[in-house]
Structure formats: C-alpha cells, structure tokens
Amino acid sequence: MRFEITHRFEATSVVTVESLYLFDDAFNEATFEKIHYGRTLLEKTREGDLLRRRIRITPRGAIPSPFSVLISNESLAIVETTLYDLAQHRGTWELVPNILRGEFHSAGTIVIAQEGEGVRVTLEGDTTVSVPLIGGRAAKAAVAMARASHDALAAAVRTRLAETRAGVT
C-alpha cells in the first residue's frame, strides 16, 4: 500500500525541523511516550553529511486478551533505520518488525524542504503484509498507525516551535 504523509511548519527553517525530527532524542522519546510507544535509540552515527539512525519502537498498552498469551509488546516492536543526507535534506527509511519479518515490508523516503518561510516534511512509502486473508487489512492498519503517530509528532513539533518563538523553552 503506497502512502504519503505531509506536514507543513510555518516560520521555521529546515535545520530547525531536522534538529527536532532527527537529533533531539529527549524530545522524540517524550513525544513517543505521549502516543503510547517506547522509543529506544540503538545507533546514531554521522559521517560527513550522512546520518544513520536506528531506533526501536515498541507499542505500549494492553494487548487484547486472546493474543496476550501468544505475543508481548516487545514482540510487536519494530526497528526503524533511517539514512539521511543533511546536505540534500532527504533520506530513506525502512521498518523491520520483530515478528513477520519475511511477510512485512515497509520502506520509503523522507524529504524536509524549505517552502517559502516554512518547511514541508514529506514521508512517502510502501507497506505490504504478505499474509493470506489479512495482509491488505494489516497493511492499511499499519499505515493508519504510522499516519496517527506522524500527526502526533508534527503536533509536538508545532508546539515546540511555538514555545521557542515565545521564549518558553
């Protein structure tokens, strides 16, 4: 399932938005906790303009009782690997789940671009789940969850930008 998620931030710069999205781990961890996900930084390296970041994202909250005997929140974790070119302001990402590794594929691009006096962040990707009878619904659910989490992250970025302009942070 192809998808695109776009957010626009007013009166800011690409460098500021990149800093929040890619470098401010405390901000990201706090934001993920608010939307009921754990976020653990596994790797962050920078060689010249190339950033490589790997994070583990773990759902928080109750698993429906019929499934709780079979799976845990940790088994539902995914590892996101992002390779981002800071000079080009674009990169690639890929998700690898703890379970269904051969059946689940989600990867795409991220572009953070100056647009007038604001910034546009665009994530494009493709998610497929190759499980008979439920694969299409599972892919739609995964994309819906990604959209909701990126909407929440964008809202937190807007709040942080407003606080910074107001001198609160």
XYZ file of C-alpha atoms in Angstrom:
169
model
C 0.000 0.000 0.000
C 1.548 3.262 -1.148
C 1.162 6.271 1.103
C 2.259 9.856 1.619
C 2.234 11.830 4.858
C 2.917 15.573 4.599
C 3.155 18.217 7.313
C 3.891 21.930 6.977
C 5.502 24.078 9.653
C 5.259 27.869 9.479
C 8.049 30.396 10.113
C 10.919 27.987 10.618
C 13.951 26.540 8.847
C 14.915 23.129 7.531
C 17.783 22.938 10.042
C 15.415 23.581 12.970
C 12.947 20.911 11.849
C 15.752 18.425 11.105
C 17.068 19.035 14.600
C 13.717 18.124 16.161
C 12.956 15.165 13.890
C 16.438 13.642 13.727
C 18.650 14.825 16.582
C 16.615 15.740 19.686
C 16.261 12.298 21.248
C 14.754 13.555 24.523
C 12.033 15.408 22.597
C 11.285 12.341 20.473
C 11.226 9.936 23.435
C 8.796 12.199 25.324
C 6.595 12.577 22.237
C 6.515 8.825 21.599
C 5.569 8.156 25.239
C 2.591 10.516 24.888
C 1.304 8.436 21.972
C 1.919 5.152 23.828
C 5.102 3.984 22.140
C 8.505 3.367 23.625
C 11.445 4.691 21.603
C 14.973 3.446 22.164
C 17.938 4.834 20.275
C 20.059 1.906 19.044
C 22.516 3.766 16.843
C 23.172 7.293 15.649
C 26.283 7.958 13.593
C 27.246 10.781 11.325
C 29.876 10.626 8.613
C 30.108 13.984 6.883
C 26.582 14.868 5.772
C 25.229 11.316 6.114
C 23.266 10.475 9.261
C 22.478 6.847 10.080
C 19.959 6.328 12.858
C 18.376 3.138 14.156
C 15.608 3.214 16.730
C 13.420 0.531 18.302
C 9.758 1.470 18.565
C 7.697 -0.603 20.984
C 3.933 -0.263 21.458
C 2.784 0.436 25.000
C -0.559 -0.606 26.379
C -2.674 -3.665 26.701
C -2.733 -6.383 24.092
C -6.223 -7.892 23.671
C -6.511 -10.907 25.984
C -6.801 -13.649 23.350
C -3.431 -12.556 21.957
C -1.613 -11.668 25.187
C -0.716 -15.329 25.783
C 0.915 -15.519 22.359
C 2.654 -12.158 21.970
C 4.078 -9.353 24.072
C 4.574 -5.655 23.376
C 8.273 -6.402 22.821
C 7.447 -8.963 20.138
C 5.480 -6.229 18.329
C 8.490 -3.884 18.319
C 9.956 -2.614 15.065
C 13.386 -1.246 14.248
C 13.429 1.837 12.059
C 16.610 2.539 10.126
C 16.957 5.999 8.628
C 19.757 7.096 6.301
C 19.532 10.868 5.866
C 21.657 13.227 3.764
C 21.853 16.530 5.633
C 23.170 18.387 2.551
C 20.290 17.186 0.349
C 17.696 17.265 3.184
C 16.343 13.876 2.186
C 16.761 10.283 3.153
C 15.398 6.780 3.212
C 13.795 4.754 5.969
C 12.945 1.106 6.492
C 11.000 -0.721 9.201
C 11.899 -4.242 10.307
C 9.500 -5.929 12.746
C 10.381 -8.482 15.416
C 7.687 -10.785 14.021
C 6.589 -11.473 10.442
C 9.943 -10.294 9.094
C 9.502 -12.142 5.827
C 5.872 -11.114 5.422
C 6.065 -7.411 6.400
C 7.854 -4.765 4.349
C 7.693 -1.025 4.886
C 10.184 1.431 3.420
C 10.278 4.821 1.798
C 11.700 8.322 1.755
C 11.658 11.441 3.901
C 12.179 14.930 2.493
C 12.454 18.052 4.649
C 12.212 21.062 2.332
C 12.117 24.823 2.710
C 8.854 26.143 1.318
C 8.638 29.922 1.497
C 9.048 30.923 5.125
C 8.068 27.481 6.302
C 9.119 23.869 5.992
C 7.372 20.872 4.481
C 8.105 17.346 5.717
C 7.016 14.574 3.350
C 7.204 10.873 4.077
C 6.410 8.563 1.208
C 6.456 4.824 1.390
C 5.077 1.460 0.606
C 3.853 -1.054 3.169
C 2.969 -4.625 2.328
C 1.949 -7.532 4.513
C 2.036 -10.887 2.741
C -0.273 -12.890 4.980
C -3.200 -14.660 3.309
C -6.663 -13.237 4.061
C -5.475 -10.406 6.319
C -2.463 -8.887 4.542
C -4.316 -5.983 2.939
C -6.125 -5.058 6.145
C -2.908 -5.374 8.145
C -1.089 -3.039 5.729
C -3.929 -0.498 5.952
C -3.816 -0.694 9.767
C -0.024 -0.223 9.758
C -0.310 2.848 7.505
C -3.113 4.277 9.686
C -0.936 3.815 12.781
C 2.012 5.478 11.008
C -0.187 8.396 9.948
C -1.508 8.855 13.505
C 1.964 8.738 15.048
C 3.387 11.193 12.491
C 0.413 13.525 13.022
C 1.142 13.449 16.768
C 4.850 14.068 16.169
C 4.038 17.013 13.868
C 1.718 18.467 16.532
C 4.521 18.194 19.100
C 6.945 19.885 16.680
C 4.464 22.741 16.157
C 4.096 23.136 19.914
C 7.878 23.164 20.420
C 8.344 25.716 17.621
C 5.648 27.974 19.135
C 7.226 27.661 22.592
C 10.642 28.515 21.158
C 9.256 31.602 19.362
C 7.534 32.662 22.587
C 10.752 32.143 24.588
C 9.241 29.369 26.723
C 11.968 26.756 26.083
